[in-house]
XYZ file of N, CA and C in Angstrom:
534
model
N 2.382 4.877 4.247
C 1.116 5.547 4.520
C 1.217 6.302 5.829
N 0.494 7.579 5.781
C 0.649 7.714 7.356
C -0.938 7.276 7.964
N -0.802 6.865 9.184
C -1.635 6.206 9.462
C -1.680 4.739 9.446
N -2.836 4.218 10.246
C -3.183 2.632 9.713
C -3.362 2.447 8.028
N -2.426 1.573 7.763
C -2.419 1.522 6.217
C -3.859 0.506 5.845
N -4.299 0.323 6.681
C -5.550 -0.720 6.443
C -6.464 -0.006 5.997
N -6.884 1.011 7.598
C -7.813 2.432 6.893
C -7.731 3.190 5.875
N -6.557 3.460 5.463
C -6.330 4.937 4.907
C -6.370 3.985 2.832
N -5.856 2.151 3.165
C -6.571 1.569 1.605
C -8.143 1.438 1.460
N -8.560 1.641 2.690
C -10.179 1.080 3.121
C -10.454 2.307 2.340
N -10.196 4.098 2.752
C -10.575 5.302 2.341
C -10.593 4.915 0.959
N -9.458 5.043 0.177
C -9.423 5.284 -1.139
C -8.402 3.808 -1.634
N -9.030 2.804 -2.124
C -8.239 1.736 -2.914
C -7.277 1.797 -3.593
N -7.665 3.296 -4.876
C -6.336 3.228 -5.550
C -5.083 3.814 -4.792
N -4.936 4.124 -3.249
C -3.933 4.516 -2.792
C -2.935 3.173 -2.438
N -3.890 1.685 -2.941
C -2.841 0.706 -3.201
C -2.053 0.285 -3.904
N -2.657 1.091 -5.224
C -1.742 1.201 -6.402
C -0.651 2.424 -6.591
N -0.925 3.290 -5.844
C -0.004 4.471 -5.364
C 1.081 4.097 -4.628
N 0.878 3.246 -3.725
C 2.039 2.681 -2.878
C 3.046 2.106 -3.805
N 2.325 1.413 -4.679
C 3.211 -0.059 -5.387
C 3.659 0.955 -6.171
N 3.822 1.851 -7.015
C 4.277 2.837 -7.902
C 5.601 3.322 -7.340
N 5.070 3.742 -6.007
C 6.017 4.825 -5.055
C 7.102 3.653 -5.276
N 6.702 2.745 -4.506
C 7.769 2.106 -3.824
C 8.648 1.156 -4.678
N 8.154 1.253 -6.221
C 8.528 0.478 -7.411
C 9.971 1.632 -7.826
N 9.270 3.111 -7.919
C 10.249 3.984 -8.674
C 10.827 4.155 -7.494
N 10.660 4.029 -6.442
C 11.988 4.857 -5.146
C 12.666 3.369 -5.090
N 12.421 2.223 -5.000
C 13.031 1.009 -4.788
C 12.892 1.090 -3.047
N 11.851 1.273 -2.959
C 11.639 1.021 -1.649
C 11.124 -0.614 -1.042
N 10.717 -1.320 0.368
C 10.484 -2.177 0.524
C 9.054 -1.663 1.627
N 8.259 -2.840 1.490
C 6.941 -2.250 2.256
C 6.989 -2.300 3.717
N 6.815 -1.551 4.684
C 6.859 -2.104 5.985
C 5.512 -3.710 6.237
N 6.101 -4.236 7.256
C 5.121 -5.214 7.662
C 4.101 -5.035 7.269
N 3.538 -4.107 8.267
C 2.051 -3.604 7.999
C 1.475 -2.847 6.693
N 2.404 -2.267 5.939
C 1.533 -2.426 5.082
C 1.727 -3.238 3.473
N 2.536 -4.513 3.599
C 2.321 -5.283 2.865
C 1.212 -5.964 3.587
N 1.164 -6.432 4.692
C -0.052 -6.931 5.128
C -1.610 -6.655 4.731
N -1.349 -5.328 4.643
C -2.954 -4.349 4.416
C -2.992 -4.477 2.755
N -1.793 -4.245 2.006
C -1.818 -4.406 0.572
C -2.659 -5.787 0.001
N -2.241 -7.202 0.320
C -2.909 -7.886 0.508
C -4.293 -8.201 0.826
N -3.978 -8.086 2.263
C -5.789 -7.983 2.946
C -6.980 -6.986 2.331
N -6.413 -6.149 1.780
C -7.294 -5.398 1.290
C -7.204 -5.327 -0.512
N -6.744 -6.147 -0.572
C -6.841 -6.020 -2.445
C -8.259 -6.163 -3.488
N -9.123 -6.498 -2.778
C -10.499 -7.287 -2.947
C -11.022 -5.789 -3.019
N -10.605 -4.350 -2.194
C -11.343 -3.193 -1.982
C -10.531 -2.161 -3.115
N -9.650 -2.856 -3.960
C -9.771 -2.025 -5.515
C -10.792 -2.023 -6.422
N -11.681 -3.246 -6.685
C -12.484 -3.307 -7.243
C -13.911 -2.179 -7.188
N -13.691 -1.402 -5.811
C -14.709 -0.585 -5.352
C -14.456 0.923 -6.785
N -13.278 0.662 -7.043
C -12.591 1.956 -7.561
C -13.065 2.411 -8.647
N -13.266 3.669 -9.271
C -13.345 4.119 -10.726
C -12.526 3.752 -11.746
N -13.091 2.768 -12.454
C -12.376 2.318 -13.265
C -11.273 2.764 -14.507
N -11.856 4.425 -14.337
C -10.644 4.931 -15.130
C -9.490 5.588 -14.359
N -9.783 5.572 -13.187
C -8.352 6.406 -11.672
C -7.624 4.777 -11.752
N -8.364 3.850 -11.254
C -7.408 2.482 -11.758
C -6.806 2.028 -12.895
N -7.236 2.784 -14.009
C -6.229 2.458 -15.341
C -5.736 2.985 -15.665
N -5.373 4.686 -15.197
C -4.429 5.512 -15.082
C -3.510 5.102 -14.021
N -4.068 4.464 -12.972
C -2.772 4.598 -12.001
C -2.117 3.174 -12.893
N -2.511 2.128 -13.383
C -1.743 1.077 -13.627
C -1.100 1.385 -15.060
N -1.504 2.525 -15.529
C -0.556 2.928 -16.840
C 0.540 3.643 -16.238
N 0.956 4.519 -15.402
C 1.490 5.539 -14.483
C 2.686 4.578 -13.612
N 1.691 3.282 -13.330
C 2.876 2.268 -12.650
C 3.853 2.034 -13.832
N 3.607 1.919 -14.740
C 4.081 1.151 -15.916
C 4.904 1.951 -16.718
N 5.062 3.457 -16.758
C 5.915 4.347 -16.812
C 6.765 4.985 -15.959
N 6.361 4.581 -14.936
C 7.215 5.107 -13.787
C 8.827 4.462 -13.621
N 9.308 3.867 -14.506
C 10.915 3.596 -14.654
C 10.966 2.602 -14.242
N 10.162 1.595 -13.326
C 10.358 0.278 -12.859
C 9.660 -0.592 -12.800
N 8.745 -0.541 -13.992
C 7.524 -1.572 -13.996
C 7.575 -2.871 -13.966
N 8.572 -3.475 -14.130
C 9.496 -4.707 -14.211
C 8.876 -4.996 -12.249
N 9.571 -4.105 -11.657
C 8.888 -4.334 -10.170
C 8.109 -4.290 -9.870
N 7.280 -3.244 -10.004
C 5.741 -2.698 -10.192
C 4.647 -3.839 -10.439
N 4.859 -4.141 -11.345
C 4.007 -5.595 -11.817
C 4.207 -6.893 -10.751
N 5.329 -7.258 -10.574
C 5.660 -7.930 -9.881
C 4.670 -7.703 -8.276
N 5.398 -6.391 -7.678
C 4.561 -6.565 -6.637
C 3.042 -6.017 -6.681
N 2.738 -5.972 -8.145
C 0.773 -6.002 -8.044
C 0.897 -8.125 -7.573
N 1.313 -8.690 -8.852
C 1.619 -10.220 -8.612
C 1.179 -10.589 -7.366
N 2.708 -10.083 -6.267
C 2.573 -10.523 -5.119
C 1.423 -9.767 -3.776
N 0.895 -9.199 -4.013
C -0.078 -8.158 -3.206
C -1.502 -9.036 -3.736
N -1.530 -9.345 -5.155
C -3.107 -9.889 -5.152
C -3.603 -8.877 -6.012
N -3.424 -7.760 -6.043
C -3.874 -6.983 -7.146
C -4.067 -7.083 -8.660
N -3.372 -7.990 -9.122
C -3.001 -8.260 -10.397
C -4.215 -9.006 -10.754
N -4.587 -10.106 -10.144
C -5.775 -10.996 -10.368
C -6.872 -10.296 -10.394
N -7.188 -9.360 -8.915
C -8.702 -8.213 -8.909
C -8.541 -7.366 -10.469
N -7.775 -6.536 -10.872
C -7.508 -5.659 -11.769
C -7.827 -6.170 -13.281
N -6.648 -7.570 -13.504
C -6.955 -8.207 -14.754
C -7.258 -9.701 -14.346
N -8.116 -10.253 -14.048
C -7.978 -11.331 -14.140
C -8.214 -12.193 -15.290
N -8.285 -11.662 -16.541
C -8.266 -12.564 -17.850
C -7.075 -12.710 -17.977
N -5.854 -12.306 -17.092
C -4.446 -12.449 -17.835
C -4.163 -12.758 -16.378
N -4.290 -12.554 -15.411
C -3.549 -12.860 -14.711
C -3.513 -14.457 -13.890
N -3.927 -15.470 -14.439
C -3.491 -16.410 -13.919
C -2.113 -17.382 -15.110
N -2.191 -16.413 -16.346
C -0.936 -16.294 -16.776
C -0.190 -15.826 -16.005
N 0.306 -14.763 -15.726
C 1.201 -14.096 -15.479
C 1.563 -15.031 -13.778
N 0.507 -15.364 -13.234
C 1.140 -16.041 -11.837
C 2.029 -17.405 -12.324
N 1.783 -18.023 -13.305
C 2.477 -19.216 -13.918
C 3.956 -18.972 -14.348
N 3.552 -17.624 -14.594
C 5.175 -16.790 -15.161
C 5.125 -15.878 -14.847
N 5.687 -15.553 -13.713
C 6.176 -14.184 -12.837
C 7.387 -13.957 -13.533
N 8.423 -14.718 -14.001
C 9.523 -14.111 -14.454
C 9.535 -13.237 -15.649
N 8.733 -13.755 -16.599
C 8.094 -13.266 -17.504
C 7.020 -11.944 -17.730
N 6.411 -12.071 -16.473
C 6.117 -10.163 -15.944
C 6.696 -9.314 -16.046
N 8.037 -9.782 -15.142
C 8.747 -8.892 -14.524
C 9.905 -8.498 -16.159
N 10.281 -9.620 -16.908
C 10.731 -9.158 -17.783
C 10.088 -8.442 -19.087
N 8.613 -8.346 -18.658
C 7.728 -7.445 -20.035
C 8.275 -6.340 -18.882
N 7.896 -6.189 -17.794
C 8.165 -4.724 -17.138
C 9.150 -3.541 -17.259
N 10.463 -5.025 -17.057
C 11.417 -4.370 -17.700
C 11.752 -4.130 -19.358
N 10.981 -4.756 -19.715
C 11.227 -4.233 -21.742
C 10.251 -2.588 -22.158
N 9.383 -2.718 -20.571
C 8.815 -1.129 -21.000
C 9.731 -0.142 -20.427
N 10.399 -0.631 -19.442
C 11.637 0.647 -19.201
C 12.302 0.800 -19.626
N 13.048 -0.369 -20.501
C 14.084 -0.487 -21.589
C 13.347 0.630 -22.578
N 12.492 0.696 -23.139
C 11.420 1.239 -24.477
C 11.334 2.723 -23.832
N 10.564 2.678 -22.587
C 10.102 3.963 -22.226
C 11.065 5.147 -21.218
N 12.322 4.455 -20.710
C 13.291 4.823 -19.751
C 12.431 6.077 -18.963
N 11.312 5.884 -18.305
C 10.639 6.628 -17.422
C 10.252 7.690 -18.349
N 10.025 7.864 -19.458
C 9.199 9.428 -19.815
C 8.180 9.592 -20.357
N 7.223 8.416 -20.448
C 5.729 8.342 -20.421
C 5.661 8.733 -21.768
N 6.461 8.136 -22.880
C 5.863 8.462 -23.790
C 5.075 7.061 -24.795
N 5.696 6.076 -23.755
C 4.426 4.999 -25.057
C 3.173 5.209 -24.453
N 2.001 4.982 -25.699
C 0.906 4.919 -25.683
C 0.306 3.722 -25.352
N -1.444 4.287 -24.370
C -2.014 3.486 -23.425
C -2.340 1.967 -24.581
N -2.703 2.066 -25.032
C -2.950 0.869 -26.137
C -1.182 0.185 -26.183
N -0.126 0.864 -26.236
C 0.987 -0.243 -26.143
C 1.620 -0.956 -24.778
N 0.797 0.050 -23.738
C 1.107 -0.554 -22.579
C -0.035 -1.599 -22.325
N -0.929 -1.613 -22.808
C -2.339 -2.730 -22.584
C -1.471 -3.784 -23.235
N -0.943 -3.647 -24.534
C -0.466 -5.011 -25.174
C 0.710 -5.561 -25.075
N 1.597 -5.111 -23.916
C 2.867 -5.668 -23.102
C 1.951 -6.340 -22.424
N 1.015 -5.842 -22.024
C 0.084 -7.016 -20.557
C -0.368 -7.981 -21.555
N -1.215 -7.631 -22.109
C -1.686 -8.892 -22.840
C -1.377 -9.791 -24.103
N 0.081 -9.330 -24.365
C 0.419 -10.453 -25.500
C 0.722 -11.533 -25.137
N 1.919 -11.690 -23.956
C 2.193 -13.344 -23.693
C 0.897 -13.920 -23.212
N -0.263 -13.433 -22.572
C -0.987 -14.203 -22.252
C -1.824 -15.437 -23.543
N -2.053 -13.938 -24.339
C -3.027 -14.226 -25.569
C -1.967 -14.940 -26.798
N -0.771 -14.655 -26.846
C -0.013 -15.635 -27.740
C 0.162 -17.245 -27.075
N -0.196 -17.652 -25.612
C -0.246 -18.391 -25.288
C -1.599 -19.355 -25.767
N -2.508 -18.403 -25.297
C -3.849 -18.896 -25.444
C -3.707 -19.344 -27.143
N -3.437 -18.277 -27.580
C -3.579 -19.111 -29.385
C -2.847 -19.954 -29.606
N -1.543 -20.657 -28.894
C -1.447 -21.692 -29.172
C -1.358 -23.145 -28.925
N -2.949 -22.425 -28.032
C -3.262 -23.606 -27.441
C -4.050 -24.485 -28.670
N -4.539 -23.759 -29.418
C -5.434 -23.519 -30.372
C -5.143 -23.127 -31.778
N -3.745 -23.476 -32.534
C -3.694 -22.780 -33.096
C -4.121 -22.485 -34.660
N -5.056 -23.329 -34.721
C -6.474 -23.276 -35.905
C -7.081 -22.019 -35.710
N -7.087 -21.522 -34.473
C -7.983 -20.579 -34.161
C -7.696 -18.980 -34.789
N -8.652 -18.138 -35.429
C -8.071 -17.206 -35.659
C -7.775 -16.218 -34.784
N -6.902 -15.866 -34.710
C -6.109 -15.160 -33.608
C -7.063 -13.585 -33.113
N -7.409 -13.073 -34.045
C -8.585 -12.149 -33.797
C -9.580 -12.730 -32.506
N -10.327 -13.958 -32.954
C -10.902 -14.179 -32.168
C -10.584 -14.733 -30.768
N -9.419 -15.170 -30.426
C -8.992 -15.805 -29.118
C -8.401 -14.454 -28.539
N -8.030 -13.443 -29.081
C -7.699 -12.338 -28.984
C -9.212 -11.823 -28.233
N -10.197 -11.604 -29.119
C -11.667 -11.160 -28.195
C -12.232 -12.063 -27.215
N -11.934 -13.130 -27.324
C -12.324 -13.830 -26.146
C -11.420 -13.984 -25.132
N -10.018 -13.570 -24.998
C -9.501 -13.592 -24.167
C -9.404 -12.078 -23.232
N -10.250 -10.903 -23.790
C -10.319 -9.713 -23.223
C -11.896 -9.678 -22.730
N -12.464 -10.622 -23.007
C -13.802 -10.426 -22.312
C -14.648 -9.623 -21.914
N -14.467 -9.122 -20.701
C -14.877 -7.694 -20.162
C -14.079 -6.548 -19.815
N -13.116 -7.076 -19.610
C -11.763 -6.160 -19.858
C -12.117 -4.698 -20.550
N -11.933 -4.462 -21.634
C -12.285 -3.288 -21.957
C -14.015 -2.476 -21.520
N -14.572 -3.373 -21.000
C -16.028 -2.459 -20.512
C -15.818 -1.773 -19.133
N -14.592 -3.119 -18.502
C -14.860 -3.204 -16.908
C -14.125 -1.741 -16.813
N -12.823 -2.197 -17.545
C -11.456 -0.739 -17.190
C -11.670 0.040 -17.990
N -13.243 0.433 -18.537
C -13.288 1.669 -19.461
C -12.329 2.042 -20.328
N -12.231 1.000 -20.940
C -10.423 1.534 -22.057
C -11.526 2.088 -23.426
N -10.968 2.633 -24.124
C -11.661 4.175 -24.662
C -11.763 2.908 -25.888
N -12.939 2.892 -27.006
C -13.075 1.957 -28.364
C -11.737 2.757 -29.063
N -11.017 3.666 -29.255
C -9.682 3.548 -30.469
C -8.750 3.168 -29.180
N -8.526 3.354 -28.051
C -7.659 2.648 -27.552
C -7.759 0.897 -27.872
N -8.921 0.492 -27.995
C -8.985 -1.137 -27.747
C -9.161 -1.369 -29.309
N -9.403 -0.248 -30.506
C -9.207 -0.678 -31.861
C -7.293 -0.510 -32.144
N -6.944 -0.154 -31.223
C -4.832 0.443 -31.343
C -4.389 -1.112 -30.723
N -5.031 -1.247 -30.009
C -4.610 -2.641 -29.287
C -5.062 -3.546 -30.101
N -5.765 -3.967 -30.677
C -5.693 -5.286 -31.529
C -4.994 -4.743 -32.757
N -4.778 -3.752 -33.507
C -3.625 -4.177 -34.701
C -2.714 -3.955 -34.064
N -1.955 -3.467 -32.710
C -0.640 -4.014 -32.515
C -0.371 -5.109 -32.620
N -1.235 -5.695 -31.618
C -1.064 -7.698 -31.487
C -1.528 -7.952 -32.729
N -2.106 -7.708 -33.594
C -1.885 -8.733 -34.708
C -1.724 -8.621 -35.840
N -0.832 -7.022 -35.907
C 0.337 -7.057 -36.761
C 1.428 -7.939 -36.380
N 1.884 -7.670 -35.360
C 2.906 -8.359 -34.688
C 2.698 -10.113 -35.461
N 1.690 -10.767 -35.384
C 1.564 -11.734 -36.115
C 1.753 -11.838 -37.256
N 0.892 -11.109 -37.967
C 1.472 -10.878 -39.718
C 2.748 -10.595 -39.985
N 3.699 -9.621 -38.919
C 4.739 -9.199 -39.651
C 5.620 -10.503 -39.081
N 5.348 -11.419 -38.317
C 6.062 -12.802 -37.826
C 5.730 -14.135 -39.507
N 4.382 -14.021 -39.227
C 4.052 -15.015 -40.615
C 3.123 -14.310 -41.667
N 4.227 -13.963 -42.472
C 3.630 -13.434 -43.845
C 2.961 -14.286 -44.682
């Protein structure tokens, strides 16, 4: 950042998700200060437009290193403000982040061509294949809607984006048990 990185996340929040992008595709490391401010200030994404925040976290996620990207939303605190219906999965299994991250660079090798509905359901399948089997009487549709909650109102994800996202995940089931 130039400047106090405290102020300049205070100005505009999603310039915390800009950092983590930058510094995901350059393989950069954060200075002190502003992993410090990344942190301390993660609570002031929530201030954000909810569709500049789900572009920038689709944008992280194509950017060639989302495998890292994710990771350091993880470690910054962002991950929990952003999704927290999935993310106290994903803190249980960070390794498991970092390897959906890397299966979208494997898939997407930086050229933005999967669609926002298949990057929503790299985030949310291990969570929600977990959850169903916690349960697994349950029909998967429904632990599926109850495990997105507000999710799609909060991050404005578009109704055919969030109708693309449930028959991915649960084809993916059918075409597992026919």
């Amino acid at each position: 950042t130039i400047g106090d990185p405290a102020v300049r996340f205070a100005e505009d929040p999603v310039r915390m998700l800009r950092a983590v992008k930058f510094m995901s595709r350059l393989d950069l490391q954060a200075s002190p200060e502003v992993a410090a401010a990344l942190r301390s200030s993660a609570d002031l994404i929530q201030r954000s437009a909810p569709p500049r925040v789900l572009e920038e976290i689709y944008k992280l996620m194509t950017c060639g290193q989302a495998g890292r990207g994710l990771t350091m939303l993880l470690e910054a605190g962002l991950l929990e403000r952003l999704l927290p219906e999935v993310a106290s999965y994903w803190q249980a299994h960070p390794e498991e982040l970092a390897a959906t991250g890397r299966a979208v660079d494997h898939i997407d090798r930086g050229r933005r061509r999967l669609d926002n509905p298949m990057l929503l359901a790299a985030l949310l399948r291990q969570p929600w294949r977990a959850r169903w089997q916690e349960t697994p009487d349950a029909d998967p549709a429904v632990v599926l809607e109850n495990l997105l909650g507000e999710l799609p109102r909060r991050m404005n994800v578009p109704r055919r984006d969030q109708a693309i996202l449930h028959h991915l995940l649960l084809t993916e089931l059918r075409l597992e048990q026919p």
